[in-house]
Coordinates of C-alpha atoms in Angstrom, one line a residue:
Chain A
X1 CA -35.8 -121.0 124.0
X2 CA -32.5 -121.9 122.9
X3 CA -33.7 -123.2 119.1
X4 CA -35.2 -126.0 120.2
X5 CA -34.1 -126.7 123.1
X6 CA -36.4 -125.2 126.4
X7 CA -33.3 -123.9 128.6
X8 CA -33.7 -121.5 132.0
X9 CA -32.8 -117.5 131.4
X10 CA -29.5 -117.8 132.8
X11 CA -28.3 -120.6 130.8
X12 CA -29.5 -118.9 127.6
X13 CA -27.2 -116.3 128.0
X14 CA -24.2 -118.7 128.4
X15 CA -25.1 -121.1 125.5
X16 CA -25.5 -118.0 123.3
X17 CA -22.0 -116.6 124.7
X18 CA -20.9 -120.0 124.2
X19 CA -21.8 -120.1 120.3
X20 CA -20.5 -117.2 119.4
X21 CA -17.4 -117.5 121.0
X22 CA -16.6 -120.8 119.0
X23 CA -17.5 -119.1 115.7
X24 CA -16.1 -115.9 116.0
X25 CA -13.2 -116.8 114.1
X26 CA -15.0 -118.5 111.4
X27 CA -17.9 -116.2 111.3
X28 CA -17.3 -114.3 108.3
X29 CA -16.4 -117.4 105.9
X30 CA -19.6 -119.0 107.3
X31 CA -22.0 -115.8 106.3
X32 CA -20.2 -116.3 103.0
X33 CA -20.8 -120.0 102.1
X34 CA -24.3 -120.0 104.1
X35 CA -25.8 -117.0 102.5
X36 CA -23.6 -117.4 99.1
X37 CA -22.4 -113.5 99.9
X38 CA -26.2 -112.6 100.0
X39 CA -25.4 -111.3 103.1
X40 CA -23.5 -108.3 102.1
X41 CA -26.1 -106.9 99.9
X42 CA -28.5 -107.1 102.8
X43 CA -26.0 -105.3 105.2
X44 CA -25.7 -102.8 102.0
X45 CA -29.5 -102.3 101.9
X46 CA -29.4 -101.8 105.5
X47 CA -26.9 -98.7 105.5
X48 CA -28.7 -98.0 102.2
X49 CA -31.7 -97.2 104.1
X50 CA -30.2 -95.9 107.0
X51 CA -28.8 -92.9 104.4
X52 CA -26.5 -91.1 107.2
X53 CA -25.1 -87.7 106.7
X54 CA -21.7 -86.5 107.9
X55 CA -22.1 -86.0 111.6
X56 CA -24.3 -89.1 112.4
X57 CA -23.7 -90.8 115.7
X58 CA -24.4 -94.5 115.7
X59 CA -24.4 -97.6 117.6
X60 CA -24.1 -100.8 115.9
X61 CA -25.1 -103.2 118.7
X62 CA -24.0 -106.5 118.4
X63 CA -22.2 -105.6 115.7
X64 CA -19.2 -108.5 116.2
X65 CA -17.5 -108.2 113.1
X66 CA -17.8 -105.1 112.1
X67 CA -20.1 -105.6 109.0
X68 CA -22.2 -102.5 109.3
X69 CA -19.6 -100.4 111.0
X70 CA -17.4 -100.5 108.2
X71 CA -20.3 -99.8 105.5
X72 CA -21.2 -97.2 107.3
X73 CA -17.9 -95.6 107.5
X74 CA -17.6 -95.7 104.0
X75 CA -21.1 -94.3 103.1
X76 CA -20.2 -91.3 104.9
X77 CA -16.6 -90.5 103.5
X78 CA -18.5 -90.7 100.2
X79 CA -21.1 -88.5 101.3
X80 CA -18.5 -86.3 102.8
X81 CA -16.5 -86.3 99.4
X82 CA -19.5 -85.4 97.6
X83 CA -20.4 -82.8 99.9
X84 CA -17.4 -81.1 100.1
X85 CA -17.3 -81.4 96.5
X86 CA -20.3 -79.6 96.3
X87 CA -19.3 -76.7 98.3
X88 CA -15.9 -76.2 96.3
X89 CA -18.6 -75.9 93.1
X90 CA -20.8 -73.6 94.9
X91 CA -17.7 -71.6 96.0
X92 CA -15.3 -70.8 92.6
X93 CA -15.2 -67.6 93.4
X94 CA -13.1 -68.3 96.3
X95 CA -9.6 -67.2 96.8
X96 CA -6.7 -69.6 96.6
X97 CA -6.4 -69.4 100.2
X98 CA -9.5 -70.7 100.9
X99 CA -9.3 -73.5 99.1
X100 CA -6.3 -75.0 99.9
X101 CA -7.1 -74.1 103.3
X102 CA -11.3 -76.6 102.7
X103 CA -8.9 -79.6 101.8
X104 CA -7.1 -79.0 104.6
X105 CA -10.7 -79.3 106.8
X106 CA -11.2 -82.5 104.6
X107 CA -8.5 -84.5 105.7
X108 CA -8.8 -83.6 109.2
X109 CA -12.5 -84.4 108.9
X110 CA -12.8 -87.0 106.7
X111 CA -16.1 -88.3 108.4
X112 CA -17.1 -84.9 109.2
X113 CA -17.7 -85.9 113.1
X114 CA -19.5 -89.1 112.4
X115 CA -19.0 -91.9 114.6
X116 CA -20.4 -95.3 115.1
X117 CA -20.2 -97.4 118.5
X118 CA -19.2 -101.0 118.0
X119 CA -21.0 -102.6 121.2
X120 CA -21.1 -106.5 121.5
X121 CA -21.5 -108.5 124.8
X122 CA -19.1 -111.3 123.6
X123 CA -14.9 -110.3 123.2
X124 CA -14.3 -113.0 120.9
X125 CA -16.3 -111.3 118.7
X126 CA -15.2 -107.9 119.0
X127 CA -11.4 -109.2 118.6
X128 CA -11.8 -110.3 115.4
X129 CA -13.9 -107.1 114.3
X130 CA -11.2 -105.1 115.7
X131 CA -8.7 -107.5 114.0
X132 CA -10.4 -107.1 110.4
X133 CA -10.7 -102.7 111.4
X134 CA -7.2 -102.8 111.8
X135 CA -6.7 -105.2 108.4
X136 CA -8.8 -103.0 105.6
X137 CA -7.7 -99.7 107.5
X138 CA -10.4 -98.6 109.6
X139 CA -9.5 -96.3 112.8
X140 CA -11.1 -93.2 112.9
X141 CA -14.5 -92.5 114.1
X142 CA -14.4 -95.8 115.6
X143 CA -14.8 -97.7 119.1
X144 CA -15.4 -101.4 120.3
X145 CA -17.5 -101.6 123.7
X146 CA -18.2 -104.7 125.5
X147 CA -21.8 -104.6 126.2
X148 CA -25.3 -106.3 126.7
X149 CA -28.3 -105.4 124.6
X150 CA -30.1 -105.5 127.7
X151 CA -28.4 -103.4 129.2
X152 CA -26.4 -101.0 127.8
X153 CA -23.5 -98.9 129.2
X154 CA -24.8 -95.8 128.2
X155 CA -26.5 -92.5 128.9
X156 CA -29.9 -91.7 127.4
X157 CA -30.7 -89.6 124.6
X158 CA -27.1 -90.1 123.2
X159 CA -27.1 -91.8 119.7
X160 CA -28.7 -90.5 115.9
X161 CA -29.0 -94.5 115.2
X162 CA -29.1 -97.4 116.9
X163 CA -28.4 -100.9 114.3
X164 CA -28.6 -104.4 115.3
X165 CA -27.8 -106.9 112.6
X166 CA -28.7 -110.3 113.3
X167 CA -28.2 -110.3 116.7
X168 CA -31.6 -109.5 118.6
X169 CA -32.9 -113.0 117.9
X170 CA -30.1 -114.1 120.2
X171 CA -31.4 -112.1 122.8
X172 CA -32.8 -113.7 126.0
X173 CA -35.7 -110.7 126.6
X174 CA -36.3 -108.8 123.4
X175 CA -38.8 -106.5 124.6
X176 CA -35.7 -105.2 127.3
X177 CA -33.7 -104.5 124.0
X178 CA -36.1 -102.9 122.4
X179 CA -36.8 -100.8 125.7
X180 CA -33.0 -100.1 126.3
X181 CA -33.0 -99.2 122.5
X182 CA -35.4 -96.4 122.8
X183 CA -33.7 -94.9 126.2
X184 CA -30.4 -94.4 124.6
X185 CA -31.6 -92.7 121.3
X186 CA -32.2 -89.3 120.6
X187 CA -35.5 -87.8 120.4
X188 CA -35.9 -87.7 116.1
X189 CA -33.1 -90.7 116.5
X190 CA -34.2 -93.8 114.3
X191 CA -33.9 -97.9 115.0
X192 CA -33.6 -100.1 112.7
X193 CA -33.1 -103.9 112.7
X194 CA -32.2 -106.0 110.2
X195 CA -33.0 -109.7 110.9
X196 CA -34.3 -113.1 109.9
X197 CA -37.8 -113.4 109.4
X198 CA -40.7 -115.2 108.0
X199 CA -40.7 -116.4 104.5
X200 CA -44.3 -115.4 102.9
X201 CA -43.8 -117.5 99.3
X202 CA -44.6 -121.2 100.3
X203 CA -42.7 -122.6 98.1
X204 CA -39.9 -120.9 98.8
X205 CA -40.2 -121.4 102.6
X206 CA -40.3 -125.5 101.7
X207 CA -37.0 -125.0 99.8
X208 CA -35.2 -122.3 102.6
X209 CA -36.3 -125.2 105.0
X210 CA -34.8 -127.6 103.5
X211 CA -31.7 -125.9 102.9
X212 CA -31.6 -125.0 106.4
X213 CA -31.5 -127.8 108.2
X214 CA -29.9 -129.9 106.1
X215 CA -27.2 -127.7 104.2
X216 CA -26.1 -125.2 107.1
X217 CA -25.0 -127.9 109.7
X218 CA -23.2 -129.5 107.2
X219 CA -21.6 -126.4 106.2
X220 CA -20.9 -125.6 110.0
X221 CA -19.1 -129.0 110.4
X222 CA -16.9 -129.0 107.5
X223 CA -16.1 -125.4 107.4
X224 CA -16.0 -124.1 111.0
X225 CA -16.1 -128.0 112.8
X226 CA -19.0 -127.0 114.4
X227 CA -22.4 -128.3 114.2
X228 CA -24.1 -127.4 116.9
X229 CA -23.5 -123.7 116.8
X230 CA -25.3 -123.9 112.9
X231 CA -28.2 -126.2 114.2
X232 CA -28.5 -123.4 116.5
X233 CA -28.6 -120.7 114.1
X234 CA -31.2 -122.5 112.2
X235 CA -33.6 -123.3 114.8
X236 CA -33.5 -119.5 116.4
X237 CA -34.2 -118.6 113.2
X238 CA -37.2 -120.4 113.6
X239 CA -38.2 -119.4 116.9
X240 CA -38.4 -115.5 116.0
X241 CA -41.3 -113.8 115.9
X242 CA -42.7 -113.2 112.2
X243 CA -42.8 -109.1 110.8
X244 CA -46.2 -108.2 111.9
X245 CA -45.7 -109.7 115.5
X246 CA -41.9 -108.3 115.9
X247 CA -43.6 -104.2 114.6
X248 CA -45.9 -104.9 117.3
X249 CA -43.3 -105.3 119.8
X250 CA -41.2 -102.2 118.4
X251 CA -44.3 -100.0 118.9
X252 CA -44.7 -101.7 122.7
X253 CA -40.7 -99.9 123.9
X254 CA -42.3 -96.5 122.6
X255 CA -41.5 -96.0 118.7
X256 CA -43.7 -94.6 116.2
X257 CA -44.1 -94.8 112.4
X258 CA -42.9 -98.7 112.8
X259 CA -42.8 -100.4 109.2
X260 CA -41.1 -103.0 108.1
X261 CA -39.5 -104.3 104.6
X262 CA -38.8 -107.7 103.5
X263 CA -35.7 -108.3 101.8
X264 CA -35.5 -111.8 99.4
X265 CA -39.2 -112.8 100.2
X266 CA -39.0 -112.4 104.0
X267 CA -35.8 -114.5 104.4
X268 CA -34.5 -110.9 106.0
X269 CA -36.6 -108.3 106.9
X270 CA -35.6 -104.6 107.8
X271 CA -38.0 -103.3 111.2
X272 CA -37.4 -99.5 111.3
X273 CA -38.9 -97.2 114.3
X274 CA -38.5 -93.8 115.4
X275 CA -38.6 -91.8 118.5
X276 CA -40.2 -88.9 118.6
Chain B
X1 CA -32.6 -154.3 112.7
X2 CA -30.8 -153.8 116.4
X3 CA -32.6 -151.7 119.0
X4 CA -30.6 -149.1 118.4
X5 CA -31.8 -148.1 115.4
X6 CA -32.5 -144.4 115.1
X7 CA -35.7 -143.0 113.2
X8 CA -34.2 -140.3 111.2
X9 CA -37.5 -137.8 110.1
X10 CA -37.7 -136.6 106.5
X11 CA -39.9 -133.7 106.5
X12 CA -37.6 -131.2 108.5
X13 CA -41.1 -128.9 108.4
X14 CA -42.7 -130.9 111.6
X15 CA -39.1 -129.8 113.1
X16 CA -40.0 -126.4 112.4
X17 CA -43.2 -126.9 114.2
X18 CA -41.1 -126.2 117.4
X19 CA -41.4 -129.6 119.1
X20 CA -39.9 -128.3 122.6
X21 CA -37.6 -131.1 124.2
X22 CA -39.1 -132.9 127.7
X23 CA -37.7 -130.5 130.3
X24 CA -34.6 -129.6 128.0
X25 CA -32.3 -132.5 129.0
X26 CA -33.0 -135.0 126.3
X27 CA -32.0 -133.5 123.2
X28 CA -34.2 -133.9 120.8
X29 CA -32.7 -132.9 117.2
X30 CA -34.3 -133.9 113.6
X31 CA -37.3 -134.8 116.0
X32 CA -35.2 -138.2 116.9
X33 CA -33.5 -139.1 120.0
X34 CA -30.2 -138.6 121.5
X35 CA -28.6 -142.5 121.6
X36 CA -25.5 -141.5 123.4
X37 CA -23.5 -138.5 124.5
X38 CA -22.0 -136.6 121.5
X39 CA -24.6 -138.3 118.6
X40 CA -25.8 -135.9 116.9
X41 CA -29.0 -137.6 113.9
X42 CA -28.0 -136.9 110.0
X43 CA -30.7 -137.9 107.4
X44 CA -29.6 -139.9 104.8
X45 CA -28.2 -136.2 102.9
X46 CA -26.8 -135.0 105.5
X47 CA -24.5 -138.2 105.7
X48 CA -24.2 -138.1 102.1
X49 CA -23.1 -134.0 102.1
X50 CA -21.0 -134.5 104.9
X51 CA -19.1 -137.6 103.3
X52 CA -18.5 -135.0 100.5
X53 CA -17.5 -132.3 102.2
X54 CA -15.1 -134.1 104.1
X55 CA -13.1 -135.9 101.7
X56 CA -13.0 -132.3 100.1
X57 CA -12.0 -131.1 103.4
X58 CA -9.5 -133.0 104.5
X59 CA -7.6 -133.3 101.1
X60 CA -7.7 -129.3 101.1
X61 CA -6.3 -129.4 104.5
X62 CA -4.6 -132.5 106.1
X63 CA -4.4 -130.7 109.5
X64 CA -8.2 -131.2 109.4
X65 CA -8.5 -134.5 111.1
X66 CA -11.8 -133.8 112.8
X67 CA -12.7 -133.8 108.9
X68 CA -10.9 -137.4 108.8
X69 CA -13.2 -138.6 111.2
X70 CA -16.2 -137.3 110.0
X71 CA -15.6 -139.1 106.4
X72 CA -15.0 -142.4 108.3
X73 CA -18.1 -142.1 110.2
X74 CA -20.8 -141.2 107.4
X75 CA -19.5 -143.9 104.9
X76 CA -18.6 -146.8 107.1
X77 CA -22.3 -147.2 107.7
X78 CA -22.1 -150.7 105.8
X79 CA -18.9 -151.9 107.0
X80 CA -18.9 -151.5 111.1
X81 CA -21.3 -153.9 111.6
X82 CA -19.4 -156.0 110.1
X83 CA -16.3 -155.1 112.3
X84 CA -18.8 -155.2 115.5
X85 CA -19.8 -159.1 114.1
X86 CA -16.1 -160.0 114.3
X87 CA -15.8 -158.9 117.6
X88 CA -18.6 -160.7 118.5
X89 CA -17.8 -164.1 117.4
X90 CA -14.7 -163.7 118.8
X91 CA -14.3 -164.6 122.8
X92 CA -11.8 -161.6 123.4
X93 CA -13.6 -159.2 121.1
X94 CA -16.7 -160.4 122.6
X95 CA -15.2 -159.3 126.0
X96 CA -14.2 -155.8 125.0
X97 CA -18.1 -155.0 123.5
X98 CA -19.0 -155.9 126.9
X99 CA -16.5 -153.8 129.0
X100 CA -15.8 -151.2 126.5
X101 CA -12.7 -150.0 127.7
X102 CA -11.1 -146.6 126.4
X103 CA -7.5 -145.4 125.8
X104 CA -7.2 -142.2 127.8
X105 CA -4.3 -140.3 129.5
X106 CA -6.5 -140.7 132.5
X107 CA -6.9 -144.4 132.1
X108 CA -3.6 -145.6 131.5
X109 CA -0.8 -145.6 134.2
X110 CA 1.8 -144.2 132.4
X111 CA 4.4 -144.7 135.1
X112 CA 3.9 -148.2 135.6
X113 CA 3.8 -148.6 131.6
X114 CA 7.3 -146.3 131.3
X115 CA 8.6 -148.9 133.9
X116 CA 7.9 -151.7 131.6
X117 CA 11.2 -153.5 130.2
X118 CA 12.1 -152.6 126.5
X119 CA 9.9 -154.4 124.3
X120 CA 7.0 -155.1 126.2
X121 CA 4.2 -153.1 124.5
X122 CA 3.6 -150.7 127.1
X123 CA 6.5 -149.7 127.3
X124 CA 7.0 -149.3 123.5
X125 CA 3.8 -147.7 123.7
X126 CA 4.6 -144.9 125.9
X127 CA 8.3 -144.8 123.7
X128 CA 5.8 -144.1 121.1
X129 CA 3.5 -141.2 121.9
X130 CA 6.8 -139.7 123.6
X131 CA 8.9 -139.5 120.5
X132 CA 6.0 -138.5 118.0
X133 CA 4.2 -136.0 120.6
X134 CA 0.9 -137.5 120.3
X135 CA -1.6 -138.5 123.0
X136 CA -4.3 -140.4 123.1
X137 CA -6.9 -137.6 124.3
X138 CA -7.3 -136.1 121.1
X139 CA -9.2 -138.6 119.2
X140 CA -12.3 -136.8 118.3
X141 CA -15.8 -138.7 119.7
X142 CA -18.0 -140.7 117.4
X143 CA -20.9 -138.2 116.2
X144 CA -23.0 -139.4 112.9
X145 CA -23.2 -142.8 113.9
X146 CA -26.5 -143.7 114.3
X147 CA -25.9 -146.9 116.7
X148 CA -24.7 -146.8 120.3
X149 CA -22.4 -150.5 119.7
X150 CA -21.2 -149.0 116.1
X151 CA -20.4 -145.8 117.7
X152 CA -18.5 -148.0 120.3
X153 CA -16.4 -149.8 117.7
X154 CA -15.6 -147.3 115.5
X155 CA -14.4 -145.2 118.6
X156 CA -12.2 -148.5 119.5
X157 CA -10.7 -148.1 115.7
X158 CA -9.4 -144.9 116.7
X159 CA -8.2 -145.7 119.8
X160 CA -6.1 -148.4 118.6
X161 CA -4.5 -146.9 115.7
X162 CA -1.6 -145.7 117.7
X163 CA -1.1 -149.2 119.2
X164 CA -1.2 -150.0 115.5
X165 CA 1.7 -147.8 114.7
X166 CA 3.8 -149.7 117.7
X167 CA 2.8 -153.1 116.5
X168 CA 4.1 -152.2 113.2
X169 CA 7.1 -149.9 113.9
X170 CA 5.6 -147.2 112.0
X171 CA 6.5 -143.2 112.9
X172 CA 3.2 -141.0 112.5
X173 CA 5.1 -138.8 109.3
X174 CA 2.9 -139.1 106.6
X175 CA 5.3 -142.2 105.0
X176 CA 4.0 -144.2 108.2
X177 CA 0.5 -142.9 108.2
X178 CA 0.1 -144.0 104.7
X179 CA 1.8 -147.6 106.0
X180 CA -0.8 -148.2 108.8
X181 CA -3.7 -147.0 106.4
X182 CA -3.2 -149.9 104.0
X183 CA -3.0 -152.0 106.8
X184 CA -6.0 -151.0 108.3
X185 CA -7.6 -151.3 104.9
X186 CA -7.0 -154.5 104.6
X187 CA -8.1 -155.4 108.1
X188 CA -11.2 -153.5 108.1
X189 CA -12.8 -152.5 104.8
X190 CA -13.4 -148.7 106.1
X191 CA -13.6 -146.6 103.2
X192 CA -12.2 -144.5 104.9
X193 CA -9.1 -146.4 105.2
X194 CA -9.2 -147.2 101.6
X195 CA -9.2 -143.7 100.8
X196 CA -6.8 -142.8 102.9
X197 CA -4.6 -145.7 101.7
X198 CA -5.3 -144.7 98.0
X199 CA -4.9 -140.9 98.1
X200 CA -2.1 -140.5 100.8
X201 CA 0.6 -141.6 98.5
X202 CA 0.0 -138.4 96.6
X203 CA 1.4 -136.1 98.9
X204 CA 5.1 -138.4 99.0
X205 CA 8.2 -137.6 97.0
X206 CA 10.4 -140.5 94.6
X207 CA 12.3 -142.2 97.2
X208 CA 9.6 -142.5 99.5
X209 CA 7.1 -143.6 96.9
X210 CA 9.7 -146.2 96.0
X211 CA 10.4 -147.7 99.1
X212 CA 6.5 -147.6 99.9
X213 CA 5.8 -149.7 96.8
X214 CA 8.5 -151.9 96.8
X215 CA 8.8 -153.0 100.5
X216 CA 6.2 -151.5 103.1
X217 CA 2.6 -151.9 101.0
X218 CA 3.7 -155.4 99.8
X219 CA 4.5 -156.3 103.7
X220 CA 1.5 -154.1 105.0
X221 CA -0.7 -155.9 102.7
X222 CA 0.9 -159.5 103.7
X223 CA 0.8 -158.6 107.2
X224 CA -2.8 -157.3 106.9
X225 CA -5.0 -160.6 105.2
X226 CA -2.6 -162.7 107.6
X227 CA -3.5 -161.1 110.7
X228 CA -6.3 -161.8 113.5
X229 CA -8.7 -158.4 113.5
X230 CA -6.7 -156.4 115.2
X231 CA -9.9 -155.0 117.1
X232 CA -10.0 -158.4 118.5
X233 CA -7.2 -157.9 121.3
X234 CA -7.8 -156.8 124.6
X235 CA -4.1 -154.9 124.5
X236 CA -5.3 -153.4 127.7
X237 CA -4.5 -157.0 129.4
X238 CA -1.4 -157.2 127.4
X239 CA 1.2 -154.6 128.3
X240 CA 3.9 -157.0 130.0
X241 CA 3.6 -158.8 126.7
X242 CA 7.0 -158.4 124.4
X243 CA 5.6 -156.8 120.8
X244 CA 7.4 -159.2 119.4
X245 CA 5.4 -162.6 120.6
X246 CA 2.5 -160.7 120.3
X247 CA 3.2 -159.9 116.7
X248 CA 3.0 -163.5 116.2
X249 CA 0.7 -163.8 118.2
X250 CA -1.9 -161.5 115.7
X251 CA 0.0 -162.6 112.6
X252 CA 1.8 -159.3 111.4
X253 CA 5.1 -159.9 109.5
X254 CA 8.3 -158.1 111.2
X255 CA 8.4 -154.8 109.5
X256 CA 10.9 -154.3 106.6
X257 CA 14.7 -152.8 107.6
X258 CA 13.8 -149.6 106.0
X259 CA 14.3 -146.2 107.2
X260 CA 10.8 -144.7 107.4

């Protein structure tokens, strides 16, 4: 499915490419005015959730923009700050030496050996992700791979986390996302997916519709000059399988204690796994 | 009601019943056909939200013209079937609805054109998109027009704008854009024009505000209830002809000695 539209495998993969290529540059604004910033408190409940420590490896995939690489960055300098702050506390009895020599460790170390992998199978996307890094200040601890969700370019057993943010809808084979998802985490190593999902208030769900397909085309038209790409949001929106059917699919690639949690009455819903 | 009318569905939840398109060529959007390549179907909102955020658009940022476009699609929904009448009842217009020709690069034979003598419209033509950089390529397709004919005639609007700014001597600054826009109001009725006409003046210092009100909208206006609908002429046919007999031929007053 592409939306609406019955398309072969092949040609999925292109028209997705295709969409995202033409918005990359808008993407941002268009979260903004279609979700009325909403979207950044999700991503915030997301990393929220997540809770990394200093030291946490993760890969975003499709993670474009940057959105949850960036919060995630920051979540860990605080927790670093706050750790190291704790130790200093702990430690007063500590010669001068020592201390100046901590701050020292802190500004090498500012993440305390955290990283998170950027991985996205369309360049366009990463550019401006790379772009906006470079922009608000972010370099360390960072990296920008070009890669499918399918198939990813890495070993197995290799990351604490693994995100994806509003991207496996546009997946062509989900279950081969959640499969590749599972090979490349750690055994203990947690998934979690933040993603559209089925409104459960019924009024509500008459009133998102509504808004949906006639607001966010419009939007797409006069603010990016794209309609297609928004009808196409819209519809895939549609075509993704509701929470109880998606946890069902997690627990298929191999991951256990699978629950999920809605976020604004199922507009967004957070599926979390883990790999034991 | 002409055959082409489009059924435009109200309850978007059926959409979301997933309706899957016959083997994915006909594209099937708002559960209403495709009526030509490009249309995309807008329910009455839509239109209506578009048409706003347009106008807001395009006053934002002028460089927006795929915004221009839109706002003259979704509110000349009442006033191109009247243009498309005109042409009917008129034998040349009647013979461009039936051959719909199009302005392209790859249409026109720019060499012979260029060969032209001075004066002849093609070759003032091709003077024209030379000196102001322009082509004809990059009008944008018709989109939210929900009729194949209409779709036709408002994309012959577009087309023939720049042949407007030859017939009437008019550079494509914004002094000149403004120029042609109250003549095209005039001729057409398009809100958009109107709009256009009404708001572009904003954007224009003293002297030029003068000049526009004292000489070029009094002759625009003239020139414009004077005229023949300018959608009416088969220019494609016309090329040898000097712009000067064919001027008078349409009915457009020689442009004012002013430096525009």
């Amino acid at each position: 499915h592409f939306g609406f539209q019955t398309v072969s495998e092949e040609e999925k993969g292109e028209k997705v490419y295709q969409v995202f290529e033409n918005v990359a540059k808008k993407y941002d604004i268009m979260n903004d005015s279609m979700s009325l910033g909403i979207h950044r408190v999700w991503k915030d409940v997301l990393v929220h959730k997540m809770n990394p420590y200093p030291g946490t490896l993760l890969l975003d995939v499709a993670g474009g923009t940057g959105d949850i690489a960036f919060r995630f960055i920051n979540y860990v300098r605080s927790m670093r700050e706050r750790q190291l702050q704790r130790k200093l506390k702990h430690h007063q009895n500590l010669s001068w030496q020592e201390i100046a020599d901590s701050y020292q460790e802190e500004a090498v170390k500012p993440l305390g050996d955290s990283q998170v992998v950027v991985c996205d199978i369309n360049k366009e996307m990463l550019k401006v992700g790379r772009q906006k890094a470079q922009h608000l200040g972010y370099s360390e601890g960072l990296s920008w791979v070009v890669g499918n969700a399918e198939e990813l370019p890495f070993d197995d057993d290799k990351f604490d986390v693994y995100t994806i943010a509003f991207g496996i809808r546009n997946v062509t084979h989900i279950d081969l996302a959640l499969q590749e998802a599972y090979r490349v985490l750690k055994p203990g190593g947690r998934f979690l997916c933040l993603e559209f999902s089925q409104v459960n208030n019924p009024l509500l769900s008459r009133l998102y519709d509504l808004y949906s397909f006639q607001i966010i085309p419009v939007l797409g038209e006069v603010i990016a000059g794209d309609w297609k790409s928004y009808q196409y949001l819209v519809e895939s929106i549609r075509r993704f399988p509701p929470q109880e059917e998606f946890k069902a699919m997690i627990e298929d690639a191999g991951f256990f204690k699978v629950d999920y949690q809605n976020l604004t009455s199922g507009i967004v819903a957070i599926h979390s796994g883990f790999k034991l | 009601l002409s055959a082409g009318r489009v059924c435009l569905s109200h309850a978007e939840p059926q959409v979301a019943a997933g309706r899957p398109a016959e083997d994915g060529r006909a594209e099937e959007q708002d559960g209403c056909y495709q009526l030509y390549p490009g249309h995309i179907p807008t329910s009455p909102l839509q239109k209506a939200l578009l048409a706003a955020g347009s106008a807001a658009m395009a006053l934002y940022d002028p460089y927006r013209h795929d915004m221009v476009a839109v706002l003259g699609e979704t509110t000349g929904c009442l006033v191109l079937p009247n243009l498309r009448d005109k042409m009917k009842h008129d034998p040349e217009g009647y013979r461009i609805l039936q051959e719909r020709p199009r302005i392209r690069l790859s249409t026109l034979d720019v060499n012979r054109l260029q060969g032209l003598p001075d004066g002849t419209l093609g070759r003032e033509y091709i003077r024209f998109l030379d000196d102001n950089k322009v082509s004809p390529d990059t009008r944008m397709p018709a989109k939210f027009v929900d009729d194949e004919e209409l779709a036709y005639v408002i994309q012959r609007y577009r087309e023939v704008h720049d042949l407007m700014h030859t017939l009437l001597g008019m550079p494509t600054n914004m002094l000149g854009e403004v120029v042609v826009k109250w003549f095209e109001a005039i001729q057409t009725g398009l809100p958009m024009c109107i709009l256009g006409a009404a708001f572009g003046p904003v954007r224009l210092n003293a002297r030029k505000l003068r000049v526009l009100a004292t000489e070029l909208i009094p002759w625009a206006i003239r020139s414009g209830r004077n005229a023949n609908c300018i959608l009416n002429i088969y220019y494609e046919r016309r090329w040898e002809q000097t712009v000067e007999s064919l001027r008078e031929e349409i009915g457009i007053f020689p442009p004012p000695a002013v430096r525009v």
